[in-house]
Amino acid sequence: MSKLKLTEEVWGRSPAGRDVRRFTLVSPTVQVAVMSYGGVITSVRTPDRRGEWDEITLGYDEAAPYFDRTTASFFGALIGRYGNRIAGGRFSLGAQAYRLPLNGGPNTLHGGPRGFDQHDWDARAEATDDALSVTLTRRSPDGEEGFPGALDVSVTYRLDADGTLDLLYRAVTDRPTVVNLTNHTYWNLRGDRDVLDHVLELPAARFVPVRADMIPTGDLTGVAGTPLDFRTPQPVGARIGGDHEQLRLAGGYDHTFVLEGEPDAGGLRRAAHLSEPGLGRTLEVWTSEPGVQFYSGNFLTGQPGRGARPYPRRWGLCLETQHYPDSPNQPQFPSTRLDPGEAYRSHTRYRFGIAPD
């Protein structure tokens, strides 16, 4: 008899008047909830070393707060068409120039003012003895938020019996466009304090430095001798206030780390390992993407979350697997261009565990 369980419920009404459906995927070691609006991961629960289950993400008790980006801060959101920033909201494909609406100061951030996280998605759930999955699909029309081409997108959230969570992204287009999809879950493996004592390892010898407007300089810089060196495990807060230009510009960590080396047989590289020493929960991230954006929750403002608990600065951190920011304007970076006849594919894997005493 399978130890997996999948439930579905109507969790509210979207701004467009559609039912928001929430799917809960349950394994013996992990519980994950995903909603159809915005492709949001609304909850992840795991046990600690005492066997007590608790929430390890930031989010809300109902659907409605996710409809307001000004307070939701992309909690758990599916990000597209383009995760991270595009400088000045401009890019070109060949001789054709495109203008995007600005929503991140002088730049376009996370797909624009109404990105993928602010839309209803069609949802289909499936359960087998070995895995549970929810697949969300949507057509982003030509010109949405200024991006060219109609884009047909699917994202599958799959939870295996061993508690591994896979996110599988796919997209095709009818015109040349750019695509960079990711997930913006905020992790807090303890939940009753900030994440500064979490211990993080990033197997990256280089990172993407940014200017004051958070756009990449175009360089890939070595982490050696800097507070951005997480090649050996380091507490998140140990050097976050250090006198380093990149920390001052970002208000902490908000940088893409370059993932190199040979992938495994499934095409994935190890992107991050996060642990909380008190209760022992761990999170490991693997991805097919060339980078992982480590964001230390610098701009959380104390907005209320689940149970009206406030989320102050650095109450959560993000590990966003993605291509580098502003890649459409940085030809030396891995390309995010997608042409008709091609398929965009991206795969990120989350493994949850418990460290020994």
CSV table of C-alpha atoms in Angstrom, one decimal:
chain,number,residue,atom,x,y,z
A,1,MET,CA,0.0,0.0,0.0
A,2,SER,CA,1.4,3.4,-1.0
A,3,LYS,CA,2.5,5.7,1.8
A,4,LEU,CA,1.8,8.7,-0.5
A,5,LYS,CA,-1.3,10.8,-0.4
A,6,LEU,CA,-2.6,13.6,-2.6
A,7,THR,CA,-5.5,15.9,-1.7
A,8,GLU,CA,-7.1,18.8,-3.6
A,9,GLU,CA,-9.2,21.7,-2.4
A,10,VAL,CA,-10.6,25.0,-3.5
A,11,TRP,CA,-8.6,27.6,-1.6
A,12,GLY,CA,-10.2,30.8,-2.7
A,13,ARG,CA,-11.1,32.9,-5.8
A,14,SER,CA,-8.5,34.6,-8.0
A,15,PRO,CA,-8.8,38.2,-9.1
A,16,ALA,CA,-10.0,36.9,-12.4
A,17,GLY,CA,-12.8,35.0,-10.7
A,18,ARG,CA,-11.5,31.5,-11.1
A,19,ASP,CA,-11.3,28.9,-8.3
A,20,VAL,CA,-7.8,28.7,-6.8
A,21,ARG,CA,-7.0,25.1,-6.3
A,22,ARG,CA,-4.5,23.9,-3.8
A,23,PHE,CA,-2.9,20.5,-4.0
A,24,THR,CA,-1.1,18.9,-1.0
A,25,LEU,CA,1.4,16.2,-1.7
A,26,VAL,CA,2.3,14.0,1.3
A,27,SER,CA,5.1,11.5,1.7
A,28,PRO,CA,6.4,9.9,4.9
A,29,THR,CA,9.1,12.6,5.3
A,30,VAL,CA,7.8,15.7,3.4
A,31,GLN,CA,4.5,17.5,2.8
A,32,VAL,CA,4.3,20.0,-0.1
A,33,ALA,CA,1.4,22.3,-1.0
A,34,VAL,CA,1.1,24.0,-4.4
A,35,MET,CA,-1.7,26.3,-5.6
A,36,SER,CA,-2.9,26.9,-9.2
A,37,TYR,CA,-2.7,30.7,-8.9
A,38,GLY,CA,0.9,31.8,-9.6
A,39,GLY,CA,2.3,28.3,-9.4
A,40,VAL,CA,3.0,29.1,-5.7
A,41,ILE,CA,4.6,26.6,-3.3
A,42,THR,CA,2.4,27.6,-0.4
A,43,SER,CA,3.9,25.2,2.2
A,44,VAL,CA,6.7,22.7,2.8
A,45,ARG,CA,6.6,20.8,6.1
A,46,THR,CA,9.3,18.4,7.3
A,47,PRO,CA,10.2,16.8,10.7
A,48,ASP,CA,13.2,17.8,12.8
A,49,ARG,CA,15.5,15.5,14.7
A,50,ARG,CA,13.0,15.2,17.5
A,51,GLY,CA,10.4,13.9,15.0
A,52,GLU,CA,8.3,17.1,15.2
A,53,TRP,CA,6.9,18.4,12.0
A,54,ASP,CA,6.8,22.1,11.2
A,55,GLU,CA,6.7,24.6,8.3
A,56,ILE,CA,10.0,25.5,6.6
A,57,THR,CA,8.9,28.2,4.2
A,58,LEU,CA,7.4,31.7,4.4
A,59,GLY,CA,3.8,32.2,3.2
A,60,TYR,CA,0.2,32.6,4.1
A,61,ASP,CA,-2.8,30.7,5.5
A,62,GLU,CA,-5.1,31.6,2.6
A,63,ALA,CA,-4.8,32.5,-1.1
A,64,ALA,CA,-5.8,36.2,-1.1
A,65,PRO,CA,-2.5,37.7,0.3
A,66,TYR,CA,-0.6,36.1,-2.6
A,67,PHE,CA,-2.5,38.3,-5.0
A,68,ASP,CA,-0.7,41.5,-3.7
A,69,ARG,CA,2.9,41.5,-4.7
A,70,THR,CA,3.7,44.5,-2.5
A,71,THR,CA,3.2,42.3,0.6
A,72,ALA,CA,3.8,38.8,-0.7
A,73,SER,CA,7.4,39.4,-1.8
A,74,PHE,CA,7.2,36.6,-4.3
A,75,PHE,CA,6.7,34.0,-1.5
A,76,GLY,CA,6.9,30.6,-3.1
A,77,ALA,CA,6.2,32.0,-6.5
A,78,LEU,CA,6.7,30.6,-10.0
A,79,ILE,CA,8.8,33.3,-11.7
A,80,GLY,CA,8.7,34.1,-15.5
A,81,ARG,CA,9.0,34.9,-18.2
A,82,TYR,CA,12.4,36.1,-17.0
A,83,GLY,CA,13.6,35.6,-13.4
A,84,ASN,CA,15.8,38.3,-12.0
A,85,ARG,CA,16.5,41.6,-13.7
A,86,ILE,CA,16.7,42.9,-17.3
A,87,ALA,CA,18.6,46.2,-17.4
A,88,GLY,CA,16.4,49.2,-18.3
A,89,GLY,CA,13.6,46.9,-19.4
A,90,ARG,CA,15.3,46.6,-22.8
A,91,PHE,CA,16.8,43.8,-24.9
A,92,SER,CA,17.2,42.9,-28.6
A,93,LEU,CA,17.0,39.7,-30.6
A,94,GLY,CA,18.9,40.3,-33.8
A,95,ALA,CA,17.8,43.6,-35.2
A,96,GLN,CA,14.5,43.7,-33.2
A,97,ALA,CA,14.5,45.7,-30.0
A,98,TYR,CA,12.0,45.2,-27.2
A,99,ARG,CA,10.8,47.4,-24.4
A,100,LEU,CA,9.4,45.9,-21.1
A,101,PRO,CA,7.5,47.7,-18.3
A,102,LEU,CA,9.8,48.6,-15.4
A,103,ASN,CA,9.0,47.3,-11.9
A,104,GLY,CA,12.4,47.0,-10.2
A,105,GLY,CA,13.6,50.6,-10.0
A,106,PRO,CA,15.1,51.3,-13.5
A,107,ASN,CA,14.8,47.6,-14.5
A,108,THR,CA,12.4,44.8,-15.2
A,109,LEU,CA,12.3,42.3,-12.3
A,110,HIS,CA,10.9,38.8,-12.3
A,111,GLY,CA,8.9,39.1,-15.5
A,112,GLY,CA,7.5,42.6,-15.0
A,113,PRO,CA,4.6,44.0,-13.0
A,114,ARG,CA,2.3,41.1,-13.8
A,115,GLY,CA,4.6,38.1,-14.2
A,116,PHE,CA,3.7,34.4,-14.1
A,117,ASP,CA,3.1,34.6,-10.4
A,118,GLN,CA,0.1,36.8,-11.0
A,119,HIS,CA,-1.9,34.6,-13.3
A,120,ASP,CA,-4.2,31.6,-13.0
A,121,TRP,CA,-2.8,28.3,-14.3
A,122,ASP,CA,-4.6,25.1,-15.4
A,123,ALA,CA,-3.7,22.2,-13.1
A,124,ARG,CA,-3.7,18.5,-13.4
A,125,ALA,CA,-2.7,16.1,-10.6
A,126,GLU,CA,-1.5,12.5,-10.8
A,127,ALA,CA,-0.8,9.9,-8.1
A,128,THR,CA,1.0,6.6,-8.5
A,129,ASP,CA,2.5,4.2,-6.0
A,130,ASP,CA,5.9,5.9,-6.5
A,131,ALA,CA,5.2,9.6,-6.9
A,132,LEU,CA,2.7,12.4,-6.7
A,133,SER,CA,2.7,15.3,-9.1
A,134,VAL,CA,0.9,18.4,-10.1
A,135,THR,CA,1.4,19.9,-13.6
A,136,LEU,CA,0.5,23.5,-14.2
A,137,THR,CA,0.1,24.8,-17.8
A,138,ARG,CA,-0.5,28.2,-19.3
A,139,ARG,CA,-0.1,30.0,-22.6
A,140,SER,CA,1.6,33.4,-22.2
A,141,PRO,CA,0.4,35.4,-25.2
A,142,ASP,CA,2.6,37.2,-27.6
A,143,GLY,CA,3.5,40.6,-26.2
A,144,GLU,CA,2.6,39.8,-22.5
A,145,GLU,CA,4.7,42.2,-20.4
A,146,GLY,CA,6.5,43.2,-23.6
A,147,PHE,CA,8.0,39.8,-24.3
A,148,PRO,CA,7.7,38.5,-27.9
A,149,GLY,CA,6.1,35.3,-28.9
A,150,ALA,CA,3.3,33.1,-27.6
A,151,LEU,CA,4.9,30.9,-24.9
A,152,ASP,CA,3.3,27.5,-23.9
A,153,VAL,CA,4.6,26.6,-20.5
A,154,SER,CA,4.3,23.6,-18.2
A,155,VAL,CA,5.7,23.2,-14.7
A,156,THR,CA,5.5,19.9,-12.9
A,157,TYR,CA,5.9,19.6,-9.1
A,158,ARG,CA,6.7,15.9,-8.4
A,159,LEU,CA,7.2,14.4,-4.9
A,160,ASP,CA,8.7,10.9,-4.8
A,161,ALA,CA,8.2,8.3,-2.1
A,162,ASP,CA,11.6,9.1,-0.7
A,163,GLY,CA,10.7,12.8,-0.1
A,164,THR,CA,12.5,14.2,-3.1
A,165,LEU,CA,10.8,17.2,-4.7
A,166,ASP,CA,11.5,17.9,-8.4
A,167,LEU,CA,10.5,21.0,-10.3
A,168,LEU,CA,10.4,20.3,-14.1
A,169,TYR,CA,9.9,23.3,-16.4
A,170,ARG,CA,9.2,23.2,-20.1
A,171,ALA,CA,8.3,25.9,-22.7
A,172,VAL,CA,8.0,26.3,-26.4
A,173,THR,CA,7.5,29.5,-28.5
A,174,ASP,CA,6.2,30.5,-31.9
A,175,ARG,CA,8.7,33.5,-32.1
A,176,PRO,CA,12.2,34.1,-30.9
A,177,THR,CA,12.0,35.1,-27.2
A,178,VAL,CA,13.9,34.9,-23.9
A,179,VAL,CA,13.0,32.5,-21.1
A,180,ASN,CA,14.4,32.2,-17.5
A,181,LEU,CA,12.0,30.4,-15.1
A,182,THR,CA,12.6,29.8,-11.4
A,183,ASN,CA,10.9,29.4,-8.1
A,184,HIS,CA,11.1,32.0,-5.3
A,185,THR,CA,10.5,30.0,-2.1
A,186,TYR,CA,11.8,31.6,1.1
A,187,TRP,CA,13.3,28.9,3.3
A,188,ASN,CA,13.6,29.0,7.1
A,189,LEU,CA,14.4,25.6,8.4
A,190,ARG,CA,13.5,26.5,12.0
A,191,GLY,CA,10.8,29.2,11.8
A,192,ASP,CA,11.0,30.9,15.1
A,193,ARG,CA,14.0,33.2,14.4
A,194,ASP,CA,15.9,34.7,11.5
A,195,VAL,CA,18.1,32.6,9.2
A,196,LEU,CA,21.4,34.1,10.2
A,197,ASP,CA,22.5,31.0,12.1
A,198,HIS,CA,21.6,28.7,9.1
A,199,VAL,CA,24.8,27.1,7.7
A,200,LEU,CA,25.1,27.4,3.9
A,201,GLU,CA,27.4,25.7,1.4
A,202,LEU,CA,27.5,26.9,-2.2
A,203,PRO,CA,30.0,24.9,-4.4
A,204,ALA,CA,30.8,27.9,-6.6
A,205,ALA,CA,34.3,29.4,-7.2
A,206,ARG,CA,32.8,32.5,-9.0
A,207,PHE,CA,29.8,34.8,-8.6
A,208,VAL,CA,28.2,37.5,-10.7
A,209,PRO,CA,29.0,40.9,-9.3
A,210,VAL,CA,26.5,43.7,-9.7
A,211,ARG,CA,26.4,47.5,-10.0
A,212,ALA,CA,24.5,49.8,-7.7
A,213,ASP,CA,21.3,49.2,-9.7
A,214,MET,CA,21.8,45.4,-9.2
A,215,ILE,CA,22.6,44.8,-12.9
A,216,PRO,CA,25.6,42.6,-13.5
A,217,THR,CA,28.9,44.3,-14.4
A,218,GLY,CA,29.4,41.6,-17.0
A,219,ASP,CA,32.3,39.9,-15.1
A,220,LEU,CA,32.4,36.6,-13.3
A,221,THR,CA,34.5,37.2,-10.2
A,222,GLY,CA,36.3,34.7,-7.9
A,223,VAL,CA,34.9,34.3,-4.4
A,224,ALA,CA,38.3,33.4,-2.8
A,225,GLY,CA,39.1,35.8,0.0
A,226,THR,CA,35.7,37.5,0.0
A,227,PRO,CA,32.5,37.1,2.2
A,228,LEU,CA,30.9,35.5,-0.8
A,229,ASP,CA,33.0,32.3,-0.4
A,230,PHE,CA,30.7,29.5,0.7
A,231,ARG,CA,32.7,26.7,-0.8
A,232,THR,CA,33.0,25.5,2.8
A,233,PRO,CA,29.9,25.7,5.0
A,234,GLN,CA,29.5,29.1,6.7
A,235,PRO,CA,26.7,30.6,8.9
A,236,VAL,CA,24.7,33.0,6.8
A,237,GLY,CA,25.2,35.8,9.2
A,238,ALA,CA,28.9,35.3,9.9
A,239,ARG,CA,30.0,37.9,7.3
A,240,ILE,CA,26.8,39.5,6.1
A,241,GLY,CA,27.7,42.8,7.6
A,242,GLY,CA,31.2,42.9,6.4
A,243,ASP,CA,32.9,45.8,4.7
A,244,HIS,CA,32.6,44.5,1.1
A,245,GLU,CA,31.3,46.5,-1.8
A,246,GLN,CA,29.0,43.8,-3.1
A,247,LEU,CA,27.4,43.4,0.4
A,248,ARG,CA,26.9,47.1,0.7
A,249,LEU,CA,25.3,47.4,-2.8
A,250,ALA,CA,22.9,44.5,-2.2
A,251,GLY,CA,22.2,45.1,1.5
A,252,GLY,CA,23.5,41.6,2.2
A,253,TYR,CA,23.6,38.6,-0.2
A,254,ASP,CA,21.6,38.9,-3.4
A,255,HIS,CA,23.9,37.4,-6.0
A,256,THR,CA,24.1,34.7,-8.6
A,257,PHE,CA,26.7,32.0,-7.9
A,258,VAL,CA,28.2,30.2,-10.9
A,259,LEU,CA,27.7,26.4,-11.0
A,260,GLU,CA,30.4,24.6,-12.8
A,261,GLY,CA,31.8,21.1,-13.1
A,262,GLU,CA,30.4,17.9,-14.5
A,263,PRO,CA,26.7,17.2,-13.9
A,264,ASP,CA,25.4,13.9,-12.7
A,265,ALA,CA,23.8,11.3,-15.0
A,266,GLY,CA,20.5,13.2,-14.8
A,267,GLY,CA,22.2,16.5,-15.9
A,268,LEU,CA,22.0,18.1,-12.5
A,269,ARG,CA,24.8,19.9,-10.5
A,270,ARG,CA,24.8,20.3,-6.8
A,271,ALA,CA,23.8,24.0,-6.2
A,272,ALA,CA,23.5,24.4,-2.4
A,273,HIS,CA,23.4,22.7,1.0
A,274,LEU,CA,21.5,24.5,3.8
A,275,SER,CA,21.3,23.3,7.4
A,276,GLU,CA,19.9,24.6,10.7
A,277,PRO,CA,22.1,23.4,13.6
A,278,GLY,CA,19.5,23.6,16.4
A,279,LEU,CA,16.8,21.3,15.2
A,280,GLY,CA,18.8,19.6,12.5
A,281,ARG,CA,16.8,20.1,9.3
A,282,THR,CA,18.7,20.2,6.0
A,283,LEU,CA,18.0,21.1,2.4
A,284,GLU,CA,20.1,20.2,-0.6
A,285,VAL,CA,19.5,21.8,-4.0
A,286,TRP,CA,20.5,20.3,-7.4
A,287,THR,CA,19.8,21.9,-10.8
A,288,SER,CA,20.4,21.8,-14.5
A,289,GLU,CA,20.7,25.7,-14.5
A,290,PRO,CA,24.1,27.4,-14.7
A,291,GLY,CA,23.5,29.5,-11.5
A,292,VAL,CA,21.8,29.8,-8.2
A,293,GLN,CA,20.8,33.2,-6.8
A,294,PHE,CA,21.3,33.4,-3.0
A,295,TYR,CA,19.1,36.1,-1.5
A,296,SER,CA,19.3,36.6,2.2
A,297,GLY,CA,15.8,38.3,2.7
A,298,ASN,CA,17.3,41.8,2.9
A,299,PHE,CA,14.1,43.5,2.0
A,300,LEU,CA,11.6,41.7,4.2
A,301,THR,CA,9.8,44.4,6.1
A,302,GLY,CA,8.0,42.6,8.9
A,303,GLN,CA,4.8,41.9,6.9
A,304,PRO,CA,2.5,39.4,8.6
A,305,GLY,CA,2.6,35.8,7.4
A,306,ARG,CA,1.1,32.6,8.6
A,307,GLY,CA,-0.8,33.0,11.9
A,308,ALA,CA,-0.2,36.8,11.6
A,309,ARG,CA,3.5,36.2,12.6
A,310,PRO,CA,5.6,39.0,11.2
A,311,TYR,CA,8.4,38.3,8.8
A,312,PRO,CA,11.2,40.7,9.6
A,313,ARG,CA,14.4,41.3,7.7
A,314,ARG,CA,16.3,38.1,7.0
A,315,TRP,CA,13.5,35.8,8.3
A,316,GLY,CA,13.9,33.7,5.2
A,317,LEU,CA,16.4,33.1,2.4
A,318,CYS,CA,16.0,32.1,-1.3
A,319,LEU,CA,18.1,29.7,-3.4
A,320,GLU,CA,16.7,30.5,-6.9
A,321,THR,CA,18.1,28.2,-9.6
A,322,GLN,CA,18.4,30.2,-12.9
A,323,HIS,CA,20.4,31.7,-15.7
A,324,TYR,CA,22.3,34.9,-14.8
A,325,PRO,CA,20.6,38.2,-14.5
A,326,ASP,CA,20.4,40.4,-17.6
A,327,SER,CA,21.6,37.6,-19.9
A,328,PRO,CA,19.8,39.0,-22.9
A,329,ASN,CA,22.1,42.1,-22.7
A,330,GLN,CA,25.2,40.2,-21.8
A,331,PRO,CA,26.4,38.1,-24.8
A,332,GLN,CA,29.2,36.5,-22.8
A,333,PHE,CA,26.7,34.9,-20.4
A,334,PRO,CA,24.9,31.6,-21.2
A,335,SER,CA,22.1,32.4,-23.6
A,336,THR,CA,18.4,32.5,-22.5
A,337,ARG,CA,17.2,32.8,-26.1
A,338,LEU,CA,14.5,30.3,-27.2
A,339,ASP,CA,13.6,29.9,-30.9
A,340,PRO,CA,10.6,28.2,-32.5
A,341,GLY,CA,11.2,24.4,-32.9
A,342,GLU,CA,13.3,24.3,-29.7
A,343,ALA,CA,12.1,23.4,-26.2
A,344,TYR,CA,13.2,25.1,-23.0
A,345,ARG,CA,13.8,22.6,-20.3
A,346,SER,CA,14.9,23.2,-16.7
A,347,HIS,CA,15.1,20.8,-13.7
A,348,THR,CA,15.6,21.6,-10.1
A,349,ARG,CA,15.6,19.0,-7.3
A,350,TYR,CA,15.2,19.5,-3.5
A,351,ARG,CA,16.3,16.9,-1.0
A,352,PHE,CA,15.3,17.3,2.6
A,353,GLY,CA,17.0,15.6,5.5
A,354,ILE,CA,18.0,15.6,9.1
A,355,ALA,CA,21.6,16.1,10.3
A,356,PRO,CA,22.8,13.8,13.1
A,357,ASP,CA,23.3,15.3,16.6
